[in-house]
Amino acid sequence: DAGVIQSPRHEVTEMGQEVTLRCKPISGHDYLFWYRQTMMRGLELLIYFNNNVPIDDSGMPEDRFSAKMPNASFSTLKIQPSEPRDSAVYFCASTPHGGHTEAFFGQGTRLTVV
Amino acid sequence: AQSVTQPDIHITVSEGASLELRCNYSYGATPYLFWYVQSPGQGLQLLLKYFSGDTLVQGIKGFEAEFKRSQSSFNLRKPSVHWSDAAEYFCAVGLSNTGKLIFGQGTTLQVKP
């Protein structure tokens, strides 16, 4: 398996623009997580899905952030409009099931909002 | 509330020296504990995990960690560090039944030649 695949790897956008980050989880994994990594806050969970259904989005910072999982092999994280403080590395991770399993992480998307 | 503390933000060791990275957690139930490593510009790779059983767990790249319930600790160790071990290390606690991870702030390891 190719692992968790994220695209793009790097994204530079202007403030106010819409940004869409993409993730393909490992086939057969039921859980998908979106994390954000910043110097100030470290790694924090934004939202996670179980069987394509959002379970907990309490980590989503504002209404500007939204995430979808239309099918088992694809998820998006969208920021609209983007702001400079959204600059971070965004990771997607998947697990075969919750609890007794490790999370497999993608390479991340480095987002810079100027 | 659940939390993970890594007291050392930055550690420098000489190549060949031993290493111990500290991790303390706060969690009301039986913890699932992990150590991940992140090389610059890369994602997180699992080093080892503890779910139950033997409190001394072995991982990849010669790393091991010991779970001590009485101290709420899960320290990572390696007897002899290699230059390629320079990276950032994250301790995490997994919330039961959800797979959610709470991460520590990370420890950056620098290895001197």
Coordinates of N, CA and C in Angstrom, one line a residue:
Chain A
D1 N 0.9 -1.2 0.0 CA 0.0 0.0 0.0 C 0.9 1.2 0.0
A2 N 0.4 2.3 -0.7 CA 1.2 3.5 -0.8 C 1.2 4.3 0.5
G3 N 0.4 4.0 1.4 CA 0.3 4.8 2.6 C -0.8 5.9 2.4
V4 N -0.8 6.8 3.4 CA -1.8 7.9 3.3 C -1.2 8.9 2.4
I5 N -2.0 9.4 1.4 CA -1.5 10.3 0.4 C -2.2 11.6 0.5
Q6 N -1.4 12.7 0.7 CA -1.9 14.0 0.8 C -1.4 14.9 -0.4
S7 N -2.3 15.8 -0.8 CA -1.9 16.7 -1.9 C -2.6 18.0 -1.6
P8 N -2.0 19.1 -2.0 CA -0.6 19.2 -2.5 C 0.4 19.1 -1.3
R9 N 1.7 19.0 -1.6 CA 2.6 18.9 -0.5 C 2.9 20.3 0.0
H10 N 2.8 21.3 -0.9 CA 3.0 22.7 -0.5 C 2.0 23.5 -1.2
E11 N 1.5 24.5 -0.4 CA 0.5 25.4 -1.0 C 0.8 26.8 -0.5
V12 N 0.9 27.7 -1.4 CA 1.1 29.1 -1.0 C -0.1 29.9 -1.6
T13 N -0.8 30.6 -0.8 CA -2.0 31.3 -1.3 C -2.1 32.7 -0.7
E14 N -2.9 33.5 -1.3 CA -3.1 34.8 -0.7 C -4.3 34.9 0.2
M15 N -4.1 35.7 1.2 CA -5.2 35.9 2.2 C -6.5 36.1 1.5
G16 N -7.6 35.4 2.0 CA -8.9 35.6 1.4 C -9.2 34.5 0.4
Q17 N -8.2 33.8 -0.1 CA -8.5 32.8 -1.1 C -9.0 31.5 -0.4
E18 N -9.7 30.7 -1.2 CA -10.1 29.4 -0.7 C -9.0 28.4 -0.9
V19 N -8.8 27.5 0.1 CA -7.7 26.5 0.0 C -8.4 25.1 0.2
T20 N -8.0 24.2 -0.6 CA -8.5 22.8 -0.4 C -7.4 21.8 -0.3
L21 N -7.3 21.1 0.8 CA -6.3 20.1 1.0 C -7.0 18.7 0.9
R22 N -6.2 17.8 0.3 CA -6.8 16.5 0.0 C -6.1 15.4 0.6
C23 N -6.8 14.3 0.9 CA -6.2 13.2 1.6 C -6.9 11.9 1.0
K24 N -6.0 10.9 0.8 CA -6.5 9.6 0.4 C -6.0 8.6 1.5
P25 N -6.9 8.1 2.3 CA -6.4 7.2 3.4 C -6.0 5.8 2.9
I26 N -5.4 5.0 3.8 CA -5.1 3.7 3.4 C -6.3 2.9 3.2
S27 N -6.4 2.1 2.1 CA -7.5 1.3 1.8 C -7.9 0.4 3.0
G28 N -9.2 0.4 3.3 CA -9.6 -0.5 4.4 C -9.6 0.1 5.8
H29 N -9.1 1.3 5.9 CA -9.1 2.0 7.2 C -10.4 2.7 7.3
D30 N -11.0 2.5 8.5 CA -12.3 3.1 8.8 C -12.3 4.5 9.4
Y31 N -11.1 4.9 9.9 CA -11.0 6.2 10.6 C -10.1 7.1 9.9
L32 N -10.4 8.4 9.8 CA -9.6 9.3 9.1 C -9.5 10.6 10.0
F33 N -8.3 11.1 10.2 CA -8.1 12.2 11.1 C -7.4 13.4 10.3
W34 N -7.8 14.6 10.7 CA -7.0 15.8 10.2 C -6.4 16.4 11.4
Y35 N -5.1 16.6 11.3 CA -4.3 17.3 12.4 C -3.7 18.5 11.8
R36 N -3.4 19.5 12.7 CA -2.7 20.7 12.2 C -1.5 20.8 13.2
Q37 N -0.3 21.2 12.6 CA 0.9 21.4 13.3 C 1.4 22.8 13.2
T38 N 1.5 23.5 14.3 CA 2.1 24.8 14.3 C 3.1 24.9 15.4
M39 N 4.0 25.9 15.3 CA 5.0 26.1 16.4 C 4.3 26.4 17.7
M40 N 3.3 27.2 17.7 CA 2.7 27.7 18.9 C 1.9 26.6 19.6
R41 N 1.1 25.8 18.8 CA 0.2 24.9 19.4 C 0.5 23.4 19.2
G42 N 1.6 23.2 18.5 CA 2.0 21.8 18.3 C 1.0 21.1 17.4
L43 N 0.9 19.8 17.6 CA 0.0 18.9 16.8 C -1.4 18.9 17.5
E44 N -2.4 19.3 16.8 CA -3.7 19.3 17.4 C -4.7 18.7 16.4
L45 N -5.7 17.9 16.9 CA -6.7 17.3 16.1 C -7.7 18.3 15.7
L46 N -8.1 18.3 14.4 CA -9.1 19.2 14.0 C -10.4 18.5 13.9
I47 N -10.5 17.3 13.2 CA -11.7 16.6 13.0 C -11.3 15.1 12.7
Y48 N -12.3 14.2 13.0 CA -12.1 12.9 12.5 C -13.4 12.3 12.1
F49 N -13.2 11.3 11.2 CA -14.3 10.6 10.6 C -14.3 9.1 10.9
N50 N -15.4 8.5 11.0 CA -15.5 7.1 11.1 C -16.5 6.6 10.0
N51 N -16.0 5.7 9.2 CA -16.8 5.3 8.0 C -17.5 6.4 7.3
N52 N -16.7 7.4 7.0 CA -17.0 8.6 6.2 C -17.9 9.6 6.9
V53 N -18.3 9.3 8.2 CA -19.1 10.2 8.9 C -18.3 11.0 9.9
P54 N -18.5 12.4 9.9 CA -17.7 13.2 10.9 C -18.2 12.9 12.3
I55 N -17.3 12.5 13.2 CA -17.6 12.2 14.5 C -17.4 13.3 15.5
D56 N -16.3 13.9 15.4 CA -15.9 15.0 16.3 C -15.2 16.1 15.6
D57 N -15.8 17.2 15.5 CA -15.2 18.4 14.8 C -14.9 19.5 15.8
S58 N -14.8 19.2 17.1 CA -14.6 20.2 18.1 C -13.3 20.9 18.0
G59 N -12.3 20.3 17.2 CA -11.0 21.0 17.1 C -11.0 21.9 15.9
M60 N -12.0 22.0 15.1 CA -12.0 22.9 14.0 C -12.1 24.3 14.5
P61 N -11.1 25.1 14.2 CA -10.9 26.4 14.9 C -12.1 27.4 14.6
E62 N -12.6 27.4 13.4 CA -13.6 28.4 13.0 C -14.5 27.9 11.9
D63 N -15.5 28.6 11.7 CA -16.4 28.2 10.6 C -15.8 28.3 9.2
R64 N -14.7 29.0 9.2 CA -14.0 29.1 7.9 C -13.4 27.7 7.5
F65 N -13.3 26.8 8.4 CA -12.8 25.5 8.2 C -13.9 24.5 8.0
S66 N -13.8 23.7 7.0 CA -14.8 22.6 6.8 C -14.1 21.4 6.2
A67 N -14.6 20.2 6.5 CA -14.1 19.0 6.1 C -15.2 18.0 5.6
K68 N -14.8 17.3 4.6 CA -15.8 16.3 4.0 C -15.1 15.0 3.7
M69 N -15.9 14.0 3.7 CA -15.4 12.7 3.3 C -16.5 12.0 2.5
P70 N -16.5 12.3 1.2 CA -17.6 11.8 0.3 C -17.6 10.3 0.1
N71 N -16.4 9.7 0.3 CA -16.3 8.2 0.2 C -15.1 7.7 1.0
A72 N -15.0 6.4 1.0 CA -14.0 5.8 1.9 C -12.5 6.1 1.5
S73 N -12.4 6.6 0.3 CA -11.0 6.8 -0.2 C -10.6 8.3 -0.4
F74 N -11.4 9.2 0.1 CA -11.1 10.6 -0.2 C -11.7 11.5 0.8
S75 N -10.9 12.5 1.3 CA -11.3 13.5 2.2 C -10.7 14.8 1.8
T76 N -11.4 15.9 2.1 CA -10.9 17.2 1.9 C -11.1 18.1 3.1
L77 N -10.1 19.0 3.3 CA -10.2 20.0 4.3 C -10.1 21.3 3.6
K78 N -11.1 22.2 3.8 CA -11.2 23.4 3.1 C -11.2 24.6 4.0
I79 N -10.5 25.6 3.6 CA -10.4 26.8 4.4 C -10.9 28.0 3.5
Q80 N -11.9 28.6 3.9 CA -12.5 29.7 3.1 C -13.2 30.8 4.0
P81 N -12.7 32.0 4.0 CA -11.4 32.5 3.3 C -10.2 32.2 4.2
S82 N -9.1 32.0 3.6 CA -7.9 31.7 4.3 C -7.3 33.0 4.9
E83 N -6.6 32.8 6.0 CA -5.9 34.0 6.7 C -4.5 33.5 7.0
P84 N -3.6 34.5 7.2 CA -2.2 34.2 7.5 C -2.0 33.3 8.7
R85 N -2.9 33.4 9.7 CA -2.7 32.6 10.9 C -3.1 31.1 10.6
D86 N -3.6 30.8 9.4 CA -3.9 29.4 9.1 C -2.6 28.7 8.6
S87 N -1.5 29.5 8.4 CA -0.3 28.9 7.9 C 0.2 27.8 8.9
A88 N 0.4 26.6 8.4 CA 0.7 25.5 9.3 C 1.0 24.3 8.4
V89 N 1.3 23.2 9.0 CA 1.4 21.9 8.3 C 0.2 21.1 8.7
Y90 N -0.6 20.6 7.7 CA -1.8 19.9 7.9 C -1.5 18.4 7.6
F91 N -1.8 17.6 8.6 CA -1.6 16.2 8.4 C -2.9 15.4 8.3
C92 N -2.9 14.4 7.5 CA -4.0 13.5 7.5 C -3.5 12.2 8.0
A93 N -4.3 11.4 8.7 CA -3.9 10.1 9.2 C -5.1 9.2 9.2
S94 N -4.8 7.9 9.1 CA -5.9 6.9 9.1 C -5.5 5.7 9.9
T95 N -6.6 5.1 10.5 CA -6.4 3.9 11.3 C -7.4 2.8 10.8
P96 N -7.1 1.5 10.9 CA -8.1 0.5 10.5 C -9.3 0.5 11.4
H97 N -9.1 0.9 12.7 CA -10.2 1.0 13.6 C -9.8 1.8 14.8
G98 N -10.7 2.3 15.6 CA -10.3 3.2 16.7 C -9.7 2.4 17.8
G99 N -9.0 3.1 18.7 CA -8.5 2.5 19.9 C -7.2 1.8 19.8
H100 N -7.2 0.4 19.7 CA -6.0 -0.4 19.8 C -5.1 -0.4 18.5
T101 N -5.0 0.7 17.8 CA -4.3 0.7 16.6 C -3.5 2.0 16.5
E102 N -2.4 1.9 15.7 CA -1.6 3.1 15.5 C -2.2 3.9 14.3
A103 N -1.9 5.2 14.3 CA -2.3 6.0 13.2 C -1.2 6.1 12.2
F104 N -1.6 6.0 10.9 CA -0.6 6.1 9.8 C -0.8 7.5 9.2
F105 N 0.3 8.3 9.2 CA 0.2 9.7 8.8 C 0.7 9.8 7.3
G106 N 0.1 10.8 6.7 CA 0.6 11.3 5.4 C 1.8 12.2 5.6
Q107 N 2.3 12.6 4.5 CA 3.5 13.5 4.5 C 3.2 14.9 4.9
G108 N 1.9 15.3 4.9 CA 1.5 16.6 5.3 C 1.5 17.6 4.1
T109 N 0.7 18.6 4.3 CA 0.6 19.7 3.4 C 1.1 21.0 4.1
R110 N 2.1 21.6 3.6 CA 2.6 22.8 4.2 C 1.9 24.0 3.6
L111 N 1.0 24.7 4.4 CA 0.2 25.8 3.8 C 0.8 27.1 4.3
T112 N 1.0 28.0 3.4 CA 1.5 29.3 3.7 C 0.5 30.3 3.1
V113 N -0.1 31.1 4.0 CA -1.1 32.1 3.5 C -0.4 33.5 3.7
V114 N -0.3 34.2 2.6 CA 0.5 35.5 2.6 C -0.5 36.7 2.4
Chain B
A1 N -8.6 16.6 32.3 CA -8.5 16.6 30.8 C -7.2 15.8 30.5
Q2 N -7.3 15.2 29.3 CA -6.1 14.4 28.9 C -5.0 15.3 28.5
S3 N -3.8 15.0 28.8 CA -2.6 15.8 28.3 C -1.4 15.0 28.3
V4 N -0.4 15.4 27.5 CA 0.9 14.8 27.5 C 1.9 15.9 27.6
T5 N 2.9 15.6 28.4 CA 4.0 16.6 28.7 C 5.3 16.0 28.3
Q6 N 6.0 16.7 27.5 CA 7.4 16.3 27.2 C 8.3 17.5 27.8
P7 N 8.9 17.3 28.9 CA 9.6 18.4 29.6 C 10.7 19.0 28.8
D8 N 11.4 18.2 28.0 CA 12.6 18.7 27.3 C 12.2 19.1 25.9
I9 N 12.4 20.4 25.6 CA 12.1 20.9 24.2 C 13.2 20.5 23.3
H10 N 14.4 20.6 23.8 CA 15.6 20.3 22.9 C 16.6 19.6 23.7
I11 N 17.1 18.5 23.1 CA 18.2 17.7 23.7 C 19.3 17.5 22.7
T12 N 20.6 17.7 23.1 CA 21.7 17.4 22.3 C 22.5 16.3 22.9
V13 N 22.9 15.3 22.2 CA 23.7 14.2 22.6 C 24.8 13.9 21.6
S14 N 25.8 13.3 22.1 CA 26.9 12.9 21.2 C 26.6 11.6 20.5
E15 N 27.0 11.4 19.3 CA 26.8 10.1 18.6 C 27.5 9.0 19.4
G16 N 26.7 8.0 19.6 CA 27.2 6.8 20.4 C 26.8 6.9 21.9
A17 N 26.3 8.0 22.3 CA 25.9 8.1 23.7 C 24.4 7.6 23.8
S18 N 24.1 7.4 25.1 CA 22.7 6.9 25.3 C 21.7 8.1 25.3
L19 N 20.5 7.7 25.2 CA 19.4 8.7 25.1 C 18.2 8.3 25.9
E20 N 17.6 9.3 26.6 CA 16.3 9.1 27.2 C 15.5 10.4 27.0
L21 N 14.4 10.2 26.4 CA 13.4 11.3 26.2 C 12.2 11.1 27.1
R22 N 11.9 12.1 27.9 CA 10.8 12.0 28.9 C 9.4 12.3 28.4
C23 N 8.5 11.6 28.9 CA 7.1 11.8 28.6 C 6.2 11.5 29.8
N24 N 5.4 12.4 30.1 CA 4.4 12.2 31.2 C 3.0 12.4 30.6
Y25 N 2.1 11.7 31.1 CA 0.7 11.8 30.5 C -0.3 12.0 31.7
S26 N -1.4 12.5 31.3 CA -2.5 12.6 32.3 C -3.8 12.0 31.5
Y27 N -4.3 10.9 32.1 CA -5.4 10.3 31.4 C -6.1 9.4 32.4
G28 N -7.4 9.4 32.5 CA -8.1 8.8 33.6 C -8.2 7.3 33.4
A29 N -8.2 6.8 32.2 CA -8.4 5.4 31.9 C -7.1 4.7 31.5
T30 N -7.1 3.5 31.1 CA -5.9 2.8 30.7 C -5.4 3.5 29.4
P31 N -4.2 4.0 29.4 CA -3.7 4.7 28.3 C -3.1 3.8 27.2
Y32 N -3.4 4.2 26.0 CA -2.6 3.7 24.8 C -1.6 4.7 24.5
L33 N -0.3 4.3 24.5 CA 0.8 5.3 24.4 C 1.6 5.0 23.2
F34 N 2.1 6.1 22.6 CA 2.8 6.0 21.4 C 4.0 7.0 21.4
W35 N 5.1 6.6 20.7 CA 6.1 7.5 20.3 C 6.2 7.5 18.8
Y36 N 6.2 8.8 18.3 CA 6.4 9.0 16.9 C 7.6 9.8 16.6
V37 N 8.2 9.7 15.5 CA 9.4 10.5 15.1 C 9.1 11.2 13.8
Q38 N 9.5 12.5 13.7 CA 9.3 13.3 12.5 C 10.6 13.9 12.1
S39 N 11.0 13.5 10.9 CA 12.2 14.1 10.3 C 11.8 15.3 9.5
P40 N 12.7 16.2 9.3 CA 12.3 17.5 8.7 C 11.6 17.3 7.4
G41 N 10.5 18.0 7.3 CA 9.7 18.0 6.1 C 8.9 16.7 5.8
Q42 N 8.9 15.8 6.8 CA 8.3 14.5 6.7 C 7.1 14.4 7.6
G43 N 6.3 13.3 7.4 CA 5.2 13.0 8.3 C 5.7 12.3 9.5
L44 N 4.8 11.8 10.3 CA 5.2 11.1 11.5 C 5.2 9.6 11.3
Q45 N 6.3 9.0 11.8 CA 6.5 7.6 11.7 C 6.4 7.0 13.1
L46 N 5.7 5.9 13.3 CA 5.6 5.3 14.6 C 6.9 4.6 14.9
L47 N 7.4 4.9 16.2 CA 8.5 4.2 16.7 C 8.1 2.9 17.5
L48 N 7.1 3.1 18.4 CA 6.7 2.0 19.2 C 5.3 2.4 19.8
K49 N 4.7 1.4 20.4 CA 3.4 1.7 21.1 C 3.2 0.7 22.3
Y50 N 2.4 1.2 23.2 CA 2.1 0.4 24.3 C 0.6 0.3 24.5
F51 N 0.0 -0.9 24.5 CA -1.4 -1.0 24.7 C -1.7 -1.7 26.1
S52 N -0.9 -2.8 26.3 CA -1.1 -3.6 27.5 C 0.0 -4.6 27.6
G53 N 0.1 -5.3 28.7 CA 1.1 -6.4 28.8 C 2.4 -5.9 29.3
D54 N 3.5 -6.4 28.8 CA 4.8 -6.1 29.2 C 5.1 -4.6 29.1
T55 N 5.5 -4.0 30.2 CA 5.7 -2.5 30.3 C 6.9 -2.0 29.6
L56 N 7.8 -2.9 29.2 CA 9.0 -2.5 28.4 C 8.7 -2.9 26.9
V57 N 8.6 -2.0 26.1 CA 8.2 -2.3 24.7 C 9.4 -1.9 23.8
Q58 N 9.6 -2.7 22.8 CA 10.6 -2.5 21.8 C 10.0 -1.9 20.5
G59 N 10.8 -1.1 19.9 CA 10.3 -0.5 18.7 C 11.4 -0.6 17.6
I60 N 11.1 0.2 16.6 CA 12.1 0.2 15.4 C 13.3 1.0 15.7
K61 N 14.3 0.8 14.9 CA 15.5 1.6 15.0 C 16.3 1.5 16.3
G62 N 16.0 0.4 17.1 CA 16.7 0.2 18.3 C 16.1 1.0 19.5
F63 N 15.0 1.6 19.4 CA 14.4 2.3 20.5 C 13.5 1.4 21.3
E64 N 13.4 1.8 22.6 CA 12.5 1.1 23.5 C 11.9 2.1 24.4
A65 N 10.8 1.7 25.1 CA 10.2 2.6 26.0 C 9.6 1.8 27.2
E66 N 9.5 2.4 28.3 CA 9.0 1.8 29.5 C 7.8 2.5 30.1
F67 N 6.7 1.8 30.2 CA 5.5 2.4 30.8 C 5.6 2.2 32.3
K68 N 5.4 3.3 33.0 CA 5.4 3.2 34.5 C 4.1 3.9 34.9
R69 N 3.1 3.1 35.3 CA 1.8 3.6 35.7 C 1.9 4.5 36.9
S70 N 2.7 4.1 37.9 CA 2.8 4.9 39.1 C 3.4 6.3 38.9
Q71 N 4.2 6.4 37.9 CA 4.7 7.7 37.6 C 4.1 8.4 36.4
S72 N 3.1 7.8 35.8 CA 2.4 8.3 34.6 C 3.4 8.7 33.6
S73 N 4.4 7.8 33.3 CA 5.4 8.1 32.4 C 5.6 7.0 31.3
F74 N 6.2 7.4 30.2 CA 6.4 6.5 29.1 C 7.7 7.1 28.4
N75 N 8.8 6.9 29.0 CA 10.1 7.4 28.5 C 10.7 6.6 27.4
L76 N 11.2 7.3 26.5 CA 11.8 6.6 25.3 C 13.3 6.5 25.5
R77 N 13.9 5.4 25.2 CA 15.4 5.2 25.4 C 16.0 4.6 24.2
K78 N 17.3 4.9 24.0 CA 18.1 4.2 23.0 C 19.5 4.1 23.6
P79 N 20.2 3.0 23.6 CA 21.5 2.8 24.2 C 22.6 3.5 23.5
S80 N 22.5 3.7 22.2 CA 23.6 4.3 21.4 C 23.0 5.1 20.2
V81 N 23.1 6.4 20.3 CA 22.4 7.2 19.3 C 23.3 7.3 18.0
H82 N 22.6 7.3 16.9 CA 23.3 7.5 15.6 C 22.9 8.9 15.0
W83 N 23.8 9.4 14.2 CA 23.5 10.7 13.6 C 22.2 10.8 12.9
S84 N 21.7 9.7 12.4 CA 20.5 9.7 11.6 C 19.3 9.7 12.6
D85 N 19.5 9.7 13.9 CA 18.4 9.8 14.8 C 18.0 11.2 15.1
A86 N 18.7 12.2 14.6 CA 18.4 13.6 14.8 C 17.0 13.8 14.1
A87 N 16.1 14.3 14.9 CA 14.7 14.5 14.4 C 13.9 15.1 15.6
E88 N 12.6 15.2 15.4 CA 11.7 15.6 16.4 C 10.9 14.4 16.9
Y89 N 10.7 14.2 18.2 CA 10.1 13.1 18.7 C 8.8 13.5 19.5
F90 N 7.8 12.8 19.2 CA 6.5 13.1 19.8 C 6.0 11.9 20.6
C91 N 5.6 12.2 21.8 CA 4.9 11.2 22.7 C 3.4 11.5 22.5
A92 N 2.6 10.5 22.5 CA 1.1 10.7 22.4 C 0.3 9.7 23.2
V93 N -0.8 10.1 23.6 CA -1.7 9.2 24.3 C -3.0 9.0 23.4
G94 N -3.4 7.8 23.2 CA -4.5 7.5 22.3 C -5.8 7.4 23.2
L95 N -6.8 8.0 22.8 CA -8.1 8.0 23.6 C -8.8 6.7 23.2
S96 N -9.1 5.9 24.2 CA -9.7 4.6 23.9 C -10.9 4.6 23.1
N97 N -11.0 3.7 22.2 CA -12.2 3.5 21.3 C -12.3 4.5 20.2
T98 N -11.5 5.6 20.2 CA -11.7 6.6 19.1 C -10.5 6.7 18.2
G99 N -9.3 6.3 18.7 CA -8.1 6.5 17.9 C -7.6 7.9 17.9
K100 N -8.3 8.8 18.6 CA -7.8 10.2 18.7 C -6.5 10.2 19.4
L101 N -5.6 11.0 19.0 CA -4.3 11.2 19.7 C -4.1 12.5 20.3
I102 N -3.6 12.6 21.5 CA -3.2 13.8 22.1 C -1.7 13.8 22.2
F103 N -1.1 14.8 21.6 CA 0.4 14.8 21.4 C 1.0 15.7 22.5
G104 N 2.2 15.4 22.8 CA 3.1 16.3 23.6 C 3.6 17.3 22.6
Q105 N 4.4 18.3 23.2 CA 4.9 19.4 22.3 C 6.1 19.0 21.5
G106 N 6.6 17.8 21.8 CA 7.7 17.3 21.0 C 9.1 17.7 21.6
T107 N 10.1 16.8 21.4 CA 11.5 17.0 21.8 C 12.3 17.0 20.5
T108 N 13.1 18.0 20.3 CA 14.0 18.0 19.2 C 15.3 17.4 19.6
L109 N 15.8 16.4 18.9 CA 17.0 15.8 19.2 C 18.1 16.2 18.2
Q110 N 19.2 16.7 18.7 CA 20.3 17.0 17.9 C 21.4 16.1 18.3
V111 N 22.2 15.5 17.3 CA 23.2 14.6 17.6 C 24.6 15.2 17.1
K112 N 25.5 15.3 18.1 CA 26.8 15.8 17.8 C 27.7 14.7 17.3
P113 N 28.6 15.0 16.3 CA 29.5 14.0 15.8 C 30.6 13.7 16.8

